[in-house]
Amino acid sequence: MADPLLHRLGWKVAGTRGTADDHGGGLLDAVVCSDEVGAGRPARHMVHRAMELTGVLDFREVRAAGDTVNDLLAATRAGVTAVGVLTGMLDRKTPGQHPHRHILDGVKDIPSLLIRLAAFVAGTPTARP
């Protein structure tokens, strides 16, 4: 299920071929599917496995985006920042009932959120989290 979605978005995992520059670069550092862990969402295992694969140790550095209540619950249970995406099963009212930090109109907005957050952390004056 992940491959067609990633292909449609034009997102690649770092180290894979077929990116725009075809040098193995990619927008994503890892992709984890529910069949790769002991339990899928709303358990925290997929988020923690992605952290393991990427070498991230600090939960404060992680944003887990999803378009379902189970996605928000998994992020919360994993101790990372939940990002709601409105192109799936969520509407603007639903995330208000569950812990989250950001709401995006669609998955296409994830890269710009990450860029804004990186600029904010770096201290760029015009950046907002």
PDB file of C-alpha atoms in Angstrom:
ATOM      1  CA  MET A   1       0.000   0.000   0.000  1.00  0.00           C
ATOM      2  CA  ALA A   2       2.856   2.411   0.742  1.00  0.00           C
ATOM      3  CA  ASP A   3       4.618   2.035  -2.608  1.00  0.00           C
ATOM      4  CA  PRO A   4       1.781   3.337  -4.833  1.00  0.00           C
ATOM      5  CA  LEU A   5       1.195   6.283  -2.502  1.00  0.00           C
ATOM      6  CA  LEU A   6       4.877   7.221  -2.402  1.00  0.00           C
ATOM      7  CA  HIS A   7       5.128   6.846  -6.172  1.00  0.00           C
ATOM      8  CA  ARG A   8       2.114   9.102  -6.723  1.00  0.00           C
ATOM      9  CA  LEU A   9       3.659  11.769  -4.464  1.00  0.00           C
ATOM     10  CA  GLY A  10       7.048  11.419  -6.133  1.00  0.00           C
ATOM     11  CA  TRP A  11       8.651  10.655  -2.771  1.00  0.00           C
ATOM     12  CA  LYS A  12      11.633   8.302  -2.589  1.00  0.00           C
ATOM     13  CA  VAL A  13      13.496   6.714   0.280  1.00  0.00           C
ATOM     14  CA  ALA A  14      17.110   7.826   0.554  1.00  0.00           C
ATOM     15  CA  GLY A  15      19.448   5.344  -1.056  1.00  0.00           C
ATOM     16  CA  THR A  16      16.945   4.144  -3.677  1.00  0.00           C
ATOM     17  CA  ARG A  17      17.315   4.684  -7.402  1.00  0.00           C
ATOM     18  CA  GLY A  18      14.929   6.609  -9.579  1.00  0.00           C
ATOM     19  CA  THR A  19      14.962   9.986  -7.888  1.00  0.00           C
ATOM     20  CA  ALA A  20      15.030  13.171  -9.924  1.00  0.00           C
ATOM     21  CA  ASP A  21      18.816  13.342  -9.766  1.00  0.00           C
ATOM     22  CA  ASP A  22      19.086   9.524  -9.816  1.00  0.00           C
ATOM     23  CA  HIS A  23      21.902   9.561  -7.277  1.00  0.00           C
ATOM     24  CA  GLY A  24      20.008   7.695  -4.595  1.00  0.00           C
ATOM     25  CA  GLY A  25      18.833  10.761  -2.667  1.00  0.00           C
ATOM     26  CA  GLY A  26      15.307  10.890  -1.361  1.00  0.00           C
ATOM     27  CA  LEU A  27      12.851  12.867   0.672  1.00  0.00           C
ATOM     28  CA  LEU A  28      12.328  10.009   3.146  1.00  0.00           C
ATOM     29  CA  ASP A  29      14.872   8.351   5.373  1.00  0.00           C
ATOM     30  CA  ALA A  30      12.782   5.211   5.986  1.00  0.00           C
ATOM     31  CA  VAL A  31       9.374   3.680   5.402  1.00  0.00           C
ATOM     32  CA  VAL A  32       7.884   1.236   7.900  1.00  0.00           C
ATOM     33  CA  CYS A  33       4.724  -0.769   7.265  1.00  0.00           C
ATOM     34  CA  SER A  34       2.596  -2.584   9.827  1.00  0.00           C
ATOM     35  CA  ASP A  35       3.710  -6.032   8.656  1.00  0.00           C
ATOM     36  CA  GLU A  36       7.277  -5.161   9.718  1.00  0.00           C
ATOM     37  CA  VAL A  37       6.489  -4.749  13.426  1.00  0.00           C
ATOM     38  CA  GLY A  38       4.721  -6.654  16.186  1.00  0.00           C
ATOM     39  CA  ALA A  39       1.652  -4.407  16.090  1.00  0.00           C
ATOM     40  CA  GLY A  40       0.478  -1.665  13.760  1.00  0.00           C
ATOM     41  CA  ARG A  41      -1.321   1.532  14.624  1.00  0.00           C
ATOM     42  CA  PRO A  42      -2.502   2.610  17.124  1.00  0.00           C
ATOM     43  CA  ALA A  43       0.469   0.881  18.780  1.00  0.00           C
ATOM     44  CA  ARG A  44       3.720   2.851  18.861  1.00  0.00           C
ATOM     45  CA  HIS A  45       5.887   0.171  17.217  1.00  0.00           C
ATOM     46  CA  MET A  46       5.980   1.592  13.674  1.00  0.00           C
ATOM     47  CA  VAL A  47       7.182   4.983  14.902  1.00  0.00           C
ATOM     48  CA  HIS A  48       9.834   3.424  17.113  1.00  0.00           C
ATOM     49  CA  ARG A  49      11.000   1.153  14.259  1.00  0.00           C
ATOM     50  CA  ALA A  50      11.400   4.185  11.977  1.00  0.00           C
ATOM     51  CA  MET A  51      13.465   5.849  14.699  1.00  0.00           C
ATOM     52  CA  GLU A  52      15.595   2.731  14.997  1.00  0.00           C
ATOM     53  CA  LEU A  53      16.174   2.563  11.229  1.00  0.00           C
ATOM     54  CA  THR A  54      17.177   6.219  11.027  1.00  0.00           C
ATOM     55  CA  GLY A  55      19.243   6.369  14.205  1.00  0.00           C
ATOM     56  CA  VAL A  56      17.036   9.019  15.808  1.00  0.00           C
ATOM     57  CA  LEU A  57      17.237   8.832  19.588  1.00  0.00           C
ATOM     58  CA  ASP A  58      15.419  12.004  20.628  1.00  0.00           C
ATOM     59  CA  PHE A  59      11.633  11.711  20.471  1.00  0.00           C
ATOM     60  CA  ARG A  60      11.376  15.514  20.313  1.00  0.00           C
ATOM     61  CA  GLU A  61      12.874  15.407  16.815  1.00  0.00           C
ATOM     62  CA  VAL A  62      10.144  13.176  15.398  1.00  0.00           C
ATOM     63  CA  ARG A  63       6.942  14.186  13.615  1.00  0.00           C
ATOM     64  CA  ALA A  64       4.514  11.397  12.776  1.00  0.00           C
ATOM     65  CA  ALA A  65       1.923  12.427  10.200  1.00  0.00           C
ATOM     66  CA  GLY A  66      -1.262  10.564   9.522  1.00  0.00           C
ATOM     67  CA  ASP A  67      -4.792  10.882   8.249  1.00  0.00           C
ATOM     68  CA  THR A  68      -6.622   8.717  10.795  1.00  0.00           C
ATOM     69  CA  VAL A  69      -7.340   8.797  14.510  1.00  0.00           C
ATOM     70  CA  ASN A  70      -5.175   5.663  14.863  1.00  0.00           C
ATOM     71  CA  ASP A  71      -2.256   7.570  13.306  1.00  0.00           C
ATOM     72  CA  LEU A  72      -2.604  10.357  15.876  1.00  0.00           C
ATOM     73  CA  LEU A  73      -2.893   7.809  18.690  1.00  0.00           C
ATOM     74  CA  ALA A  74       0.216   5.946  17.506  1.00  0.00           C
ATOM     75  CA  ALA A  75       2.231   9.172  17.451  1.00  0.00           C
ATOM     76  CA  THR A  76       1.008  10.114  20.913  1.00  0.00           C
ATOM     77  CA  ARG A  77       1.715   6.652  22.319  1.00  0.00           C
ATOM     78  CA  ALA A  78       5.198   6.751  20.761  1.00  0.00           C
ATOM     79  CA  GLY A  79       5.896  10.045  22.520  1.00  0.00           C
ATOM     80  CA  VAL A  80       6.422  12.023  19.291  1.00  0.00           C
ATOM     81  CA  THR A  81       4.691  15.034  17.754  1.00  0.00           C
ATOM     82  CA  ALA A  82       1.456  14.113  15.979  1.00  0.00           C
ATOM     83  CA  VAL A  83       0.636  15.809  12.682  1.00  0.00           C
ATOM     84  CA  GLY A  84      -2.899  15.425  11.368  1.00  0.00           C
ATOM     85  CA  VAL A  85      -3.437  15.327   7.614  1.00  0.00           C
ATOM     86  CA  LEU A  86      -6.894  16.132   6.226  1.00  0.00           C
ATOM     87  CA  THR A  87      -6.698  14.175   2.960  1.00  0.00           C
ATOM     88  CA  GLY A  88      -7.825  10.931   4.573  1.00  0.00           C
ATOM     89  CA  MET A  89     -10.239  10.057   7.328  1.00  0.00           C
ATOM     90  CA  LEU A  90      -9.724  13.211   9.407  1.00  0.00           C
ATOM     91  CA  ASP A  91     -11.736  16.403   9.191  1.00  0.00           C
ATOM     92  CA  ARG A  92     -10.933  19.698  10.941  1.00  0.00           C
ATOM     93  CA  LYS A  93     -13.066  18.769  13.982  1.00  0.00           C
ATOM     94  CA  THR A  94     -11.730  15.252  14.610  1.00  0.00           C
ATOM     95  CA  PRO A  95      -8.093  16.118  15.488  1.00  0.00           C
ATOM     96  CA  GLY A  96      -9.350  18.494  18.172  1.00  0.00           C
ATOM     97  CA  GLN A  97     -10.467  15.413  20.078  1.00  0.00           C
ATOM     98  CA  HIS A  98      -6.974  13.868  19.969  1.00  0.00           C
ATOM     99  CA  PRO A  99      -3.510  15.185  20.831  1.00  0.00           C
ATOM    100  CA  HIS A 100      -1.743  16.764  17.853  1.00  0.00           C
ATOM    101  CA  ARG A 101       0.604  19.680  17.167  1.00  0.00           C
ATOM    102  CA  HIS A 102      -0.054  20.467  13.506  1.00  0.00           C
ATOM    103  CA  ILE A 103      -2.913  20.046  11.028  1.00  0.00           C
ATOM    104  CA  LEU A 104      -2.128  19.995   7.315  1.00  0.00           C
ATOM    105  CA  ASP A 105      -4.520  20.118   4.368  1.00  0.00           C
ATOM    106  CA  GLY A 106      -2.715  17.231   2.650  1.00  0.00           C
ATOM    107  CA  VAL A 107       0.358  15.026   2.618  1.00  0.00           C
ATOM    108  CA  LYS A 108       1.821  17.302  -0.037  1.00  0.00           C
ATOM    109  CA  ASP A 109       2.226  19.893   2.750  1.00  0.00           C
ATOM    110  CA  ILE A 110       4.503  17.716   4.913  1.00  0.00           C
ATOM    111  CA  PRO A 111       7.790  18.784   3.256  1.00  0.00           C
ATOM    112  CA  SER A 112       6.994  22.494   3.699  1.00  0.00           C
ATOM    113  CA  LEU A 113       6.117  21.906   7.372  1.00  0.00           C
ATOM    114  CA  LEU A 114       9.452  20.180   7.914  1.00  0.00           C
ATOM    115  CA  ILE A 115      11.279  23.029   6.177  1.00  0.00           C
ATOM    116  CA  ARG A 116       9.503  25.605   8.370  1.00  0.00           C
ATOM    117  CA  LEU A 117      10.308  23.618  11.510  1.00  0.00           C
ATOM    118  CA  ALA A 118      13.977  23.275  10.538  1.00  0.00           C
ATOM    119  CA  ALA A 119      14.183  27.015   9.859  1.00  0.00           C
ATOM    120  CA  PHE A 120      12.544  27.749  13.220  1.00  0.00           C
ATOM    121  CA  VAL A 121      15.014  25.508  15.054  1.00  0.00           C
ATOM    122  CA  ALA A 122      17.883  27.141  13.174  1.00  0.00           C
ATOM    123  CA  GLY A 123      16.672  30.536  14.359  1.00  0.00           C
ATOM    124  CA  THR A 124      15.502  32.017  11.060  1.00  0.00           C
ATOM    125  CA  PRO A 125      13.558  35.139  12.137  1.00  0.00           C
ATOM    126  CA  THR A 126      10.641  34.703   9.711  1.00  0.00           C
ATOM    127  CA  ALA A 127      10.095  31.008  10.369  1.00  0.00           C
ATOM    128  CA  ARG A 128       7.148  29.802  12.459  1.00  0.00           C
ATOM    129  CA  PRO A 129       6.628  26.304  13.821  1.00  0.00           C
TER     130      PRO A 129
END
